[in-house]
Coordinates of C-alpha atoms and ligand atoms in Angstrom, one line a residue:
Chain P
M1 CA -11.4 16.9 -0.7
F2 CA -7.8 17.3 0.2
N3 CA -7.8 14.2 2.4
N4 CA -9.6 12.4 -0.4
I5 CA -6.9 13.2 -2.9
L6 CA -4.3 12.2 -0.3
E7 CA -6.0 8.9 0.2
Q8 CA -6.2 8.2 -3.5
L9 CA -2.5 9.1 -3.8
I10 CA -1.7 6.6 -1.1
N11 CA -3.9 4.0 -2.8
G12 CA -2.1 4.7 -6.1
L13 CA 1.2 4.3 -4.4
R14 CA 0.2 0.9 -3.1
T15 CA -1.0 -0.4 -6.4
G16 CA 1.8 1.3 -8.2
S17 CA 4.5 -0.2 -6.0
I18 CA 3.1 -3.7 -6.8
Y19 CA 3.2 -2.8 -10.5
A20 CA 6.8 -1.7 -9.9
L21 CA 7.8 -5.0 -8.5
I22 CA 6.4 -6.8 -11.4
A23 CA 7.8 -4.3 -13.9
L24 CA 11.2 -5.0 -12.5
G25 CA 11.0 -8.6 -13.7
Y26 CA 10.1 -7.5 -17.2
T27 CA 12.8 -4.9 -17.4
M28 CA 15.6 -7.0 -15.9
V29 CA 14.9 -9.9 -18.3
Y30 CA 14.7 -7.5 -21.2
G31 CA 18.0 -5.9 -20.1
I32 CA 19.8 -9.2 -19.9
A33 CA 18.2 -11.5 -22.4
K34 CA 16.7 -8.8 -24.8
M35 CA 13.3 -10.4 -24.8
I36 CA 9.9 -9.6 -23.4
N37 CA 8.8 -12.4 -21.1
F38 CA 5.1 -12.3 -21.6
A39 CA 4.6 -15.2 -19.2
H40 CA 5.9 -13.0 -16.4
G41 CA 2.4 -11.9 -15.4
D42 CA 1.4 -15.5 -14.9
I43 CA 4.1 -16.0 -12.4
I44 CA 2.0 -13.7 -10.1
M45 CA -0.9 -16.1 -10.6
V46 CA 1.2 -19.1 -9.8
G47 CA 2.5 -17.3 -6.7
A48 CA -1.1 -16.6 -5.6
Y49 CA -2.1 -20.2 -6.0
A50 CA 1.1 -21.4 -4.3
L51 CA 0.3 -19.2 -1.3
Y52 CA -3.3 -20.6 -1.3
V53 CA -1.9 -24.2 -1.4
A54 CA 0.5 -23.5 1.4
I55 CA -1.9 -21.8 3.7
V56 CA -5.3 -23.4 3.0
L57 CA -4.4 -26.9 1.8
L58 CA -1.1 -27.5 3.6
H59 CA -2.0 -25.4 6.7
L60 CA 1.5 -23.9 6.8
P61 CA 2.2 -20.9 9.0
V62 CA 2.5 -17.6 7.3
I63 CA 6.3 -17.2 7.1
P64 CA 6.9 -20.8 5.7
A65 CA 4.1 -20.3 3.3
I66 CA 5.6 -17.1 2.0
I67 CA 9.0 -18.8 1.6
F68 CA 7.3 -21.7 -0.2
T69 CA 5.6 -19.3 -2.6
C70 CA 8.9 -17.4 -3.4
V71 CA 10.7 -20.7 -3.9
V72 CA 8.0 -22.1 -6.2
C73 CA 8.0 -18.9 -8.4
S74 CA 11.8 -18.6 -8.6
V75 CA 12.2 -22.3 -9.6
L76 CA 9.4 -21.9 -12.1
G77 CA 11.1 -18.8 -13.6
I78 CA 14.3 -20.7 -14.0
L79 CA 12.6 -23.7 -15.5
I80 CA 10.7 -21.6 -18.0
E81 CA 14.0 -20.0 -19.1
R82 CA 15.8 -23.3 -19.4
I83 CA 13.1 -25.2 -21.2
A84 CA 11.3 -22.6 -23.3
Y85 CA 13.7 -19.7 -23.9
K86 CA 17.3 -21.0 -23.8
P87 CA 16.9 -23.2 -26.9
L88 CA 15.8 -20.0 -28.7
R89 CA 18.8 -17.9 -27.7
N90 CA 19.8 -17.2 -31.3
A91 CA 16.3 -17.5 -32.8
P92 CA 14.4 -14.6 -34.4
R93 CA 12.7 -12.2 -32.0
L94 CA 9.3 -13.2 -33.3
A95 CA 9.8 -16.9 -32.4
V96 CA 10.8 -15.9 -28.9
L97 CA 7.8 -13.6 -28.5
I98 CA 5.4 -16.3 -29.7
T99 CA 7.0 -18.8 -27.4
A100 CA 6.6 -16.5 -24.4
I101 CA 2.9 -16.1 -25.2
G102 CA 2.7 -19.9 -25.5
V103 CA 4.2 -20.3 -22.0
S104 CA 1.7 -17.8 -20.7
Y105 CA -1.2 -19.8 -22.0
F106 CA 0.4 -23.0 -20.8
L107 CA 0.6 -21.7 -17.2
Q108 CA -3.0 -20.5 -17.4
S109 CA -4.3 -23.8 -18.8
A110 CA -2.3 -25.8 -16.2
S111 CA -3.8 -23.9 -13.3
L112 CA -7.2 -24.1 -15.0
L113 CA -6.8 -27.9 -15.1
I114 CA -5.7 -28.2 -11.5
F115 CA -7.8 -25.5 -9.8
K116 CA -10.8 -25.1 -12.2
A117 CA -12.2 -21.9 -13.5
T118 CA -14.4 -21.0 -10.5
P119 CA -12.7 -18.2 -8.5
I120 CA -11.5 -19.4 -5.2
P121 CA -11.9 -16.9 -2.3
F122 CA -8.8 -16.3 -0.3
Q123 CA -8.5 -14.6 3.1
S124 CA -5.7 -12.0 3.4
I125 CA -2.8 -13.2 5.5
I126 CA -2.1 -9.6 6.5
N127 CA -3.9 -8.7 9.6
I128 CA -2.7 -5.3 10.6
Q129 CA -4.8 -2.5 11.9
S130 CA -5.3 0.5 9.7
I131 CA -3.9 3.7 11.0
N132 CA -5.2 7.2 10.9
I133 CA -2.9 10.2 10.4
G134 CA -4.6 13.6 10.5
G135 CA -7.9 12.3 9.2
V136 CA -6.3 10.1 6.4
T137 CA -6.8 6.4 6.9
I138 CA -4.1 4.1 5.7
S139 CA -5.1 0.4 5.7
G140 CA -2.9 -2.4 7.1
I141 CA -2.4 -3.9 3.7
T142 CA -1.2 -0.6 2.3
I143 CA 1.3 -0.2 5.1
V144 CA 2.7 -3.7 4.6
T145 CA 2.7 -3.3 0.8
L146 CA 4.7 -0.1 1.0
V147 CA 7.1 -1.4 3.5
V148 CA 7.7 -4.7 1.6
T149 CA 8.1 -3.1 -1.8
T150 CA 10.4 -0.4 -0.5
I151 CA 12.6 -3.0 1.2
S152 CA 12.6 -5.1 -2.0
M153 CA 13.6 -2.2 -4.2
I154 CA 16.4 -1.1 -1.9
A155 CA 17.7 -4.6 -1.7
L156 CA 17.6 -5.1 -5.4
T157 CA 19.3 -1.7 -6.0
L158 CA 22.1 -2.6 -3.6
F159 CA 22.4 -6.0 -5.1
I160 CA 22.7 -4.7 -8.7
N161 CA 25.1 -1.9 -7.8
K162 CA 27.2 -3.3 -5.0
T163 CA 27.8 -7.0 -5.6
K164 CA 29.9 -8.9 -8.0
A165 CA 26.9 -10.8 -9.4
G166 CA 25.1 -7.5 -9.8
S167 CA 27.9 -5.9 -11.8
A168 CA 28.1 -9.0 -14.0
M169 CA 24.4 -8.5 -14.7
R170 CA 25.0 -4.9 -15.7
A171 CA 27.9 -6.0 -17.9
V172 CA 25.8 -8.6 -19.7
S173 CA 23.0 -6.2 -20.2
E174 CA 25.4 -3.7 -21.8
D175 CA 27.5 -6.0 -24.0
M176 CA 27.0 -9.7 -23.8
G177 CA 30.1 -10.5 -25.9
A178 CA 32.4 -8.3 -23.9
A179 CA 30.9 -9.8 -20.7
Q180 CA 31.9 -13.3 -21.9
L181 CA 35.4 -12.0 -22.7
V182 CA 35.9 -11.1 -19.0
G183 CA 34.8 -14.6 -18.0
I184 CA 31.2 -14.0 -17.1
N185 CA 29.0 -17.1 -17.5
V186 CA 26.1 -15.6 -19.5
N187 CA 23.8 -18.6 -19.0
R188 CA 24.2 -18.4 -15.3
T189 CA 23.6 -14.6 -15.3
I190 CA 20.4 -15.1 -17.3
T191 CA 19.2 -17.9 -14.9
L192 CA 19.9 -15.5 -11.9
T193 CA 17.9 -12.8 -13.6
F194 CA 14.9 -15.0 -14.2
A195 CA 15.1 -16.2 -10.6
I196 CA 15.2 -12.7 -9.2
G197 CA 12.4 -11.4 -11.5
S198 CA 10.2 -14.4 -10.5
F199 CA 11.0 -13.9 -6.9
L200 CA 9.8 -10.3 -7.1
A201 CA 6.7 -11.5 -9.0
A202 CA 6.0 -13.9 -6.1
V203 CA 6.2 -11.0 -3.6
A204 CA 4.0 -9.0 -5.8
G205 CA 1.6 -11.9 -6.1
I206 CA 1.3 -12.3 -2.4
L207 CA 0.6 -8.6 -1.9
Y208 CA -1.8 -8.6 -4.8
I209 CA -3.9 -11.6 -3.6
C210 CA -4.1 -10.1 -0.1
Q211 CA -5.7 -7.1 -1.6
Y212 CA -8.1 -8.8 -4.1
Q213 CA -8.7 -12.0 -2.1
S214 CA -9.9 -14.1 -5.0
L215 CA -8.0 -16.5 -7.2
K216 CA -8.5 -17.4 -10.8
P217 CA -6.2 -18.7 -13.6
T218 CA -6.3 -15.5 -15.6
M219 CA -5.7 -13.2 -12.6
G220 CA -2.0 -12.5 -13.7
A221 CA -2.9 -11.1 -17.0
L222 CA -4.1 -7.6 -16.0
P223 CA -1.4 -6.7 -13.5
G224 CA 1.1 -8.3 -15.9
I225 CA 0.1 -6.1 -18.8
K226 CA -0.1 -3.0 -16.6
A227 CA 3.4 -3.7 -15.2
F228 CA 4.7 -4.2 -18.7
V229 CA 3.2 -0.8 -19.6
A230 CA 5.0 0.6 -16.5
A231 CA 8.3 -0.9 -17.6
V232 CA 7.9 0.6 -21.0
L233 CA 6.8 3.9 -19.5
G234 CA 9.9 4.0 -17.3
G235 CA 12.2 2.9 -20.1
I236 CA 12.5 -0.8 -20.7
G237 CA 15.8 -2.1 -19.5
S238 CA 16.1 0.6 -16.8
I239 CA 15.7 -0.6 -13.2
P240 CA 14.9 2.8 -11.6
G241 CA 12.7 3.4 -14.7
A242 CA 10.6 0.3 -13.8
M243 CA 10.2 1.5 -10.2
L244 CA 9.2 5.0 -11.4
G245 CA 6.9 3.8 -14.2
G246 CA 5.1 1.4 -11.8
I247 CA 4.4 4.1 -9.2
I248 CA 3.4 6.7 -11.7
L249 CA 1.0 4.2 -13.4
G250 CA -0.5 3.3 -10.1
I251 CA -1.1 6.9 -9.1
I252 CA -2.6 7.8 -12.5
E253 CA -4.9 4.8 -12.3
S254 CA -6.1 5.5 -8.8
L255 CA -6.7 9.2 -9.4
S256 CA -8.6 8.5 -12.6
K257 CA -10.7 5.8 -11.0
A258 CA -11.6 8.2 -8.1
F259 CA -12.1 11.4 -10.0
I260 CA -12.8 10.6 -13.6
S261 CA -14.3 7.2 -14.2
T262 CA -13.6 3.6 -13.1
E263 CA -14.5 2.3 -16.6
L264 CA -12.1 4.8 -18.3
S265 CA -9.2 4.3 -16.0
D266 CA -7.5 1.7 -18.1
A267 CA -8.0 3.7 -21.2
I268 CA -6.4 6.7 -19.5
V269 CA -3.5 4.6 -18.4
F270 CA -2.8 3.4 -22.0
S271 CA -3.3 6.9 -23.4
V272 CA -0.6 8.2 -21.0
L273 CA 1.7 5.4 -22.3
V274 CA 1.0 6.5 -25.9
I275 CA 1.6 10.2 -25.2
V276 CA 4.8 9.5 -23.2
L277 CA 6.1 7.3 -26.0
L278 CA 5.3 9.9 -28.6
V279 CA 7.2 12.5 -26.7
K280 CA 10.0 10.3 -25.4
P281 CA 10.2 7.0 -27.3
S282 CA 12.7 5.5 -24.9
G283 CA 10.5 6.1 -21.8
F284 CA 11.3 8.3 -18.8
L285 CA 14.7 6.8 -17.9
G286 CA 15.4 4.6 -20.9
K287 CA 18.4 4.9 -23.1
K288 CA 18.2 5.6 -26.8
K289 CA 19.8 2.4 -27.7
N290 CA 17.2 0.4 -25.8
E291 CA 14.5 1.5 -28.3
K292 CA 14.7 -1.7 -30.4
V293 CA 11.9 -3.6 -28.7
Chain V
M1 CA 51.5 -22.4 -26.7
L2 CA 48.5 -21.6 -28.9
K3 CA 48.0 -23.7 -32.0
V4 CA 45.3 -23.0 -34.6
K5 CA 45.1 -25.7 -37.2
N6 CA 43.1 -25.7 -40.5
L7 CA 40.5 -23.4 -39.0
N8 CA 37.3 -22.8 -41.0
V9 CA 34.7 -20.3 -39.9
Y10 CA 31.5 -19.3 -41.6
Y11 CA 28.9 -16.6 -41.2
G12 CA 25.9 -18.4 -42.7
N13 CA 27.1 -19.2 -46.2
I14 CA 30.0 -16.7 -46.1
H15 CA 33.3 -18.6 -45.7
A16 CA 35.2 -16.0 -43.6
I17 CA 38.2 -18.1 -42.5
K18 CA 39.7 -20.6 -44.8
D19 CA 42.0 -23.3 -43.5
V20 CA 43.9 -20.9 -41.3
S21 CA 46.8 -22.2 -39.2
I22 CA 48.6 -20.0 -36.7
E23 CA 51.0 -20.9 -34.0
V24 CA 52.2 -18.7 -31.1
N25 CA 55.0 -19.7 -28.8
E26 CA 55.4 -18.7 -25.2
G27 CA 56.9 -15.3 -24.8
E28 CA 56.5 -14.2 -28.3
I29 CA 54.7 -11.2 -29.9
V30 CA 53.1 -12.5 -33.0
S31 CA 51.1 -10.3 -35.2
L32 CA 48.3 -11.0 -37.6
I33 CA 48.1 -8.3 -40.2
G34 CA 45.7 -7.8 -43.1
A35 CA 43.3 -5.4 -44.8
N36 CA 39.8 -4.5 -43.5
G37 CA 37.6 -7.6 -43.9
A38 CA 40.4 -10.1 -44.2
G39 CA 39.1 -12.1 -41.2
K40 CA 41.3 -11.0 -38.4
T41 CA 38.5 -10.3 -35.9
T42 CA 36.8 -13.5 -36.8
T43 CA 39.9 -15.4 -36.0
L44 CA 40.3 -13.9 -32.6
Q45 CA 36.6 -14.2 -31.8
T46 CA 36.8 -17.9 -32.7
I47 CA 39.9 -18.4 -30.5
S48 CA 38.0 -16.8 -27.6
G49 CA 35.0 -19.0 -28.2
L50 CA 32.5 -16.3 -29.2
L51 CA 32.3 -17.7 -32.7
K52 CA 32.1 -21.4 -33.5
A53 CA 34.4 -23.0 -36.0
R54 CA 32.9 -25.2 -38.8
S55 CA 36.1 -27.3 -38.7
G56 CA 39.7 -27.2 -37.5
E57 CA 41.5 -27.3 -34.2
I58 CA 42.5 -24.7 -31.6
E59 CA 44.7 -25.9 -28.8
F60 CA 46.0 -23.8 -25.9
L61 CA 48.5 -25.4 -23.5
G62 CA 47.2 -28.8 -24.3
H63 CA 43.5 -27.8 -23.9
D64 CA 41.1 -28.1 -26.8
L65 CA 39.4 -24.7 -27.1
I66 CA 37.0 -25.7 -29.9
K67 CA 34.2 -26.9 -27.6
T68 CA 35.1 -24.8 -24.6
E69 CA 32.8 -22.0 -23.5
P70 CA 34.1 -18.4 -23.6
H71 CA 34.3 -17.9 -19.9
K72 CA 36.3 -21.1 -19.5
I73 CA 38.7 -20.1 -22.2
L74 CA 39.4 -16.9 -20.3
Q75 CA 40.0 -19.0 -17.2
L76 CA 42.6 -21.0 -19.1
G77 CA 44.5 -17.8 -19.5
V78 CA 43.4 -16.4 -22.9
A79 CA 42.3 -12.8 -22.6
Q80 CA 41.1 -10.6 -25.4
V81 CA 41.0 -6.9 -25.9
P82 CA 38.3 -6.7 -28.5
E83 CA 38.1 -4.5 -31.5
G84 CA 36.5 -1.1 -30.6
R85 CA 37.5 -1.6 -26.9
R86 CA 34.0 -2.6 -25.8
V87 CA 34.5 -1.3 -22.3
F88 CA 31.3 -1.3 -20.1
A89 CA 30.3 2.3 -20.7
E90 CA 27.8 2.6 -17.9
L91 CA 30.2 1.2 -15.3
S92 CA 33.0 3.1 -13.7
V93 CA 36.6 2.6 -14.6
K94 CA 37.1 0.8 -11.3
E95 CA 34.1 -1.5 -11.9
N96 CA 35.4 -2.3 -15.3
L97 CA 38.7 -3.4 -13.9
Q98 CA 37.0 -5.3 -11.1
L99 CA 35.0 -7.2 -13.7
G100 CA 38.3 -8.0 -15.5
A101 CA 39.1 -10.0 -12.3
Y102 CA 35.7 -11.7 -12.4
T103 CA 37.1 -15.2 -12.6
I104 CA 40.1 -14.7 -10.3
K105 CA 39.7 -16.7 -7.1
D106 CA 41.9 -14.7 -4.7
T107 CA 41.6 -12.3 -1.8
A108 CA 40.2 -8.9 -2.3
E109 CA 43.6 -7.6 -1.1
N110 CA 45.5 -9.3 -3.9
I111 CA 43.0 -8.2 -6.5
K112 CA 43.4 -4.7 -5.3
E113 CA 47.2 -5.1 -5.8
D114 CA 46.5 -6.2 -9.4
R115 CA 44.4 -3.1 -9.8
K116 CA 47.3 -0.9 -8.5
M117 CA 49.6 -2.5 -11.0
V118 CA 47.2 -1.6 -13.8
Y119 CA 47.0 2.0 -12.5
K120 CA 50.8 2.1 -12.4
R121 CA 50.9 1.1 -16.0
F122 CA 48.1 3.4 -17.0
P123 CA 48.2 6.4 -14.5
R124 CA 45.4 8.1 -16.4
L125 CA 43.0 5.4 -15.4
Q126 CA 43.7 6.0 -11.7
E127 CA 42.8 9.7 -12.1
R128 CA 39.6 8.6 -13.7
K129 CA 38.7 5.6 -11.6
K130 CA 35.4 6.9 -10.4
Q131 CA 34.4 8.1 -13.9
L132 CA 32.0 6.1 -16.1
A133 CA 34.0 4.3 -18.8
G134 CA 31.7 5.8 -21.5
T135 CA 33.1 9.3 -20.7
L136 CA 36.7 8.4 -21.4
S137 CA 38.5 9.3 -24.6
G138 CA 39.3 6.7 -27.2
G139 CA 42.9 6.3 -25.9
E140 CA 41.8 6.0 -22.3
Q141 CA 39.2 3.4 -23.3
Q142 CA 41.9 1.4 -25.1
M143 CA 44.0 1.5 -21.9
L144 CA 41.0 0.5 -19.8
A145 CA 40.2 -2.4 -22.1
M146 CA 43.8 -3.5 -21.8
G147 CA 43.8 -3.1 -18.1
R148 CA 40.6 -5.0 -17.8
A149 CA 42.1 -7.9 -19.8
L150 CA 45.3 -7.8 -17.7
M151 CA 43.2 -8.1 -14.5
S152 CA 42.4 -11.7 -15.5
R153 CA 46.1 -12.6 -15.1
P154 CA 46.3 -13.8 -18.7
K155 CA 49.0 -16.1 -20.1
I156 CA 48.3 -14.8 -23.6
L157 CA 46.7 -11.5 -24.6
L158 CA 44.8 -11.2 -27.9
L159 CA 44.7 -7.6 -29.0
D160 CA 42.3 -6.6 -31.8
E161 CA 43.4 -3.4 -33.5
P162 CA 44.6 -1.5 -30.4
S163 CA 45.7 1.4 -32.7
M164 CA 42.3 2.0 -34.3
G165 CA 41.2 5.6 -34.2
L166 CA 44.1 6.8 -32.0
S167 CA 46.6 9.6 -32.7
P168 CA 50.1 8.6 -33.8
L169 CA 51.4 9.7 -30.4
L170 CA 48.9 7.5 -28.5
V171 CA 49.6 4.6 -30.8
K172 CA 53.2 4.8 -29.9
E173 CA 52.3 4.9 -26.2
I174 CA 50.0 1.9 -26.5
F175 CA 52.6 -0.1 -28.5
E176 CA 55.3 0.7 -25.8
I177 CA 52.9 -0.8 -23.2
I178 CA 52.3 -3.9 -25.3
K179 CA 56.1 -4.4 -25.4
E180 CA 56.3 -3.9 -21.6
V181 CA 53.4 -6.3 -21.0
N182 CA 55.1 -8.9 -23.1
K183 CA 58.4 -8.4 -21.2
S184 CA 56.5 -9.0 -18.0
G185 CA 55.8 -12.5 -19.3
V186 CA 52.5 -12.3 -21.2
T187 CA 52.5 -13.8 -24.7
V188 CA 50.9 -11.5 -27.3
L189 CA 48.9 -12.2 -30.4
L190 CA 48.4 -8.8 -32.1
V191 CA 45.9 -8.1 -34.8
E192 CA 46.5 -4.9 -36.7
Q193 CA 45.8 -3.0 -39.9
N194 CA 48.7 -0.8 -39.0
A195 CA 51.2 -3.3 -40.3
K196 CA 54.3 -1.1 -39.9
M197 CA 53.8 -0.6 -36.2
A198 CA 52.8 -4.2 -35.6
L199 CA 55.8 -5.7 -37.4
S200 CA 58.1 -3.3 -35.6
I201 CA 57.4 -4.9 -32.2
S202 CA 56.7 -8.4 -33.3
D203 CA 58.8 -11.5 -33.4
R204 CA 56.8 -13.2 -36.1
A205 CA 53.8 -12.4 -38.3
Y206 CA 51.1 -13.8 -40.4
V207 CA 49.5 -12.0 -43.3
L208 CA 45.8 -12.7 -43.8
E209 CA 44.2 -12.1 -47.1
T210 CA 40.4 -12.7 -47.7
G211 CA 40.3 -15.4 -45.0
K212 CA 43.5 -17.2 -46.0
I213 CA 47.1 -17.0 -44.7
A214 CA 49.0 -15.4 -47.6
M215 CA 52.4 -15.2 -46.0
E216 CA 54.1 -15.8 -42.7
G217 CA 57.5 -15.5 -41.2
N218 CA 60.0 -13.5 -39.2
A219 CA 58.7 -9.9 -38.7
K220 CA 62.0 -8.3 -39.6
E221 CA 62.2 -10.3 -42.8
L222 CA 58.5 -9.6 -43.7
M223 CA 59.3 -5.9 -43.3
Q224 CA 61.9 -6.2 -46.1
D225 CA 59.6 -8.2 -48.4
E226 CA 58.8 -6.2 -51.5
A227 CA 55.2 -7.5 -51.8
I228 CA 54.5 -6.7 -48.1
K229 CA 56.1 -3.2 -48.5
K230 CA 53.8 -2.5 -51.5
A231 CA 50.6 -3.8 -50.0
Y232 CA 50.8 -3.0 -46.3
L233 CA 53.7 -0.6 -45.6
G234 CA 52.8 2.1 -48.0
A235 CA 56.2 2.0 -49.7
Ligands
ADP1 N1 28.4 -10.8 -38.3 C1 28.8 -11.0 -39.6 N2 28.0 -11.5 -40.5 C2 28.3 -11.7 -41.7 N3 29.5 -11.5 -42.2 C3 30.5 -11.0 -41.4 C4 30.1 -10.7 -40.0 N4 31.3 -10.3 -39.4 C5 32.2 -10.3 -40.4 N5 31.7 -10.7 -41.5 C6 32.5 -10.9 -42.8 O1 33.6 -11.7 -42.5 C7 34.8 -11.2 -43.2 C8 35.9 -11.0 -42.1 O2 35.5 -10.0 -41.2 P1 36.4 -9.6 -40.0 O3 36.9 -10.8 -39.3 O4 35.6 -8.6 -39.2 O5 37.6 -8.9 -40.7 P2 38.7 -7.9 -40.1 O6 38.7 -8.0 -38.6 O7 40.0 -8.5 -40.7 O8 38.5 -6.6 -40.6 C9 34.4 -9.9 -43.9 O9 34.2 -10.2 -45.2 C10 33.1 -9.5 -43.2 O10 32.3 -8.8 -44.1
MG2 MG1 38.5 -6.5 -37.4

């Protein structure tokens, strides 16, 4: 029983850390551009197909294929911002929201046109032996996922807190006008934010597809919406909040699947969100002023 | 140095700035005084490029600022200390100053020297350099906002109501520093509701009334003007 709980916790940590990577994209874009990029989940899907194209169709080795995937997603993120969102910088929030949903459908339809609706099986590129610690088995994919997500989050935290571009991002997120007055190019900062968010989504997409091993055009929707919940749970706009929210969400999901019911697990996840928001409307680590979603 | 000509700015249908013309010469302290809502902030925000003019010209050292982006206007040497300070509350004092030097292309060593200069001018900032800017008092935040603007090595400093919400003693201190900064070679365009203090340190002044320039001239002469005395100096 104890080992079982431990294994479920580790599973939850694995899924949760993937949610956290995706949630970072939502929260960073919200912090900087004050919008919810509902197409963010579909970047994961594009990343998964990009990896498939690189490995199966182009026969690239693993490392170049990963780089290819990350570049495709980052460029796509930048293009989406430039083409769809930038012209709406001063438009009402509702217009931006509807546009984001439109972009999401566009990406799904495009991949439906190119790759068709039939799910494509995909062999994981991670071939690492599972290890056994005191009777608890940890799979290779879990180890890789935890290592990669930990490194990504540390790197992002250092970038945000220690570099000039990172403090510019924090400044824009706090007060765009004041940031412009110190000479920060807001457009460039927004571009950078979308690029980083989409890069993290690509990493998440790679880890996700290695776990689920099947591609379809709508595959980004579920992890996308869960990661959005995680971002809200942690406090939208807060980077540590997104990390925390993702991991908590993953663990709750995994425990409820194992010990309550697989069918109910999503309902439980959303109930937790509702309860947390009732008690603390700004999420775990969110600030009061960030409430205006 | 700075020439604003027939400027018109709107908020939707509201005509906030009406045919305003202002000129600031190198080395001067010029103040723009006027009641709350007269359009002082709007004027400064338009000069800095945060608001777009409907018509008119803004020229700075031969550059047309009307179509220039805010970050480029700063690079030309126009820095603003905005109304309400607007320091980055969640960043430390040091990080705020460092961001002030965001556009400076120079060695880290020289930027550190600039920071030391700011600390020399505002010793209280040095004591609090690791503190988050949001935890500073109003006066300290004003100093930080000024220090942050100075870090960009401006040619002209636009100050929007630096005295707002400060005790008379602090106001005096801030105005002394404005004079010093000006003596060190930075031209100043000072926006104030506190007309008495502003006029006392200015060379020239403009009076803004509901979006229009109502009067302009030598600061000493304006201080003696009966209408000004009545409306703005509480005499
Ligand atoms: N964001 C805004 N939207 C609409 N009207 C505004 C806005 N900001 C200022 N105004 C109006 O423009 C006029 C000038 O405001 P402002 O420049 O802030 O004056 P001041 O700085 O002299 O107090 C005022 O009538 C004010 O109500
Ligand atoms: Mg004002």
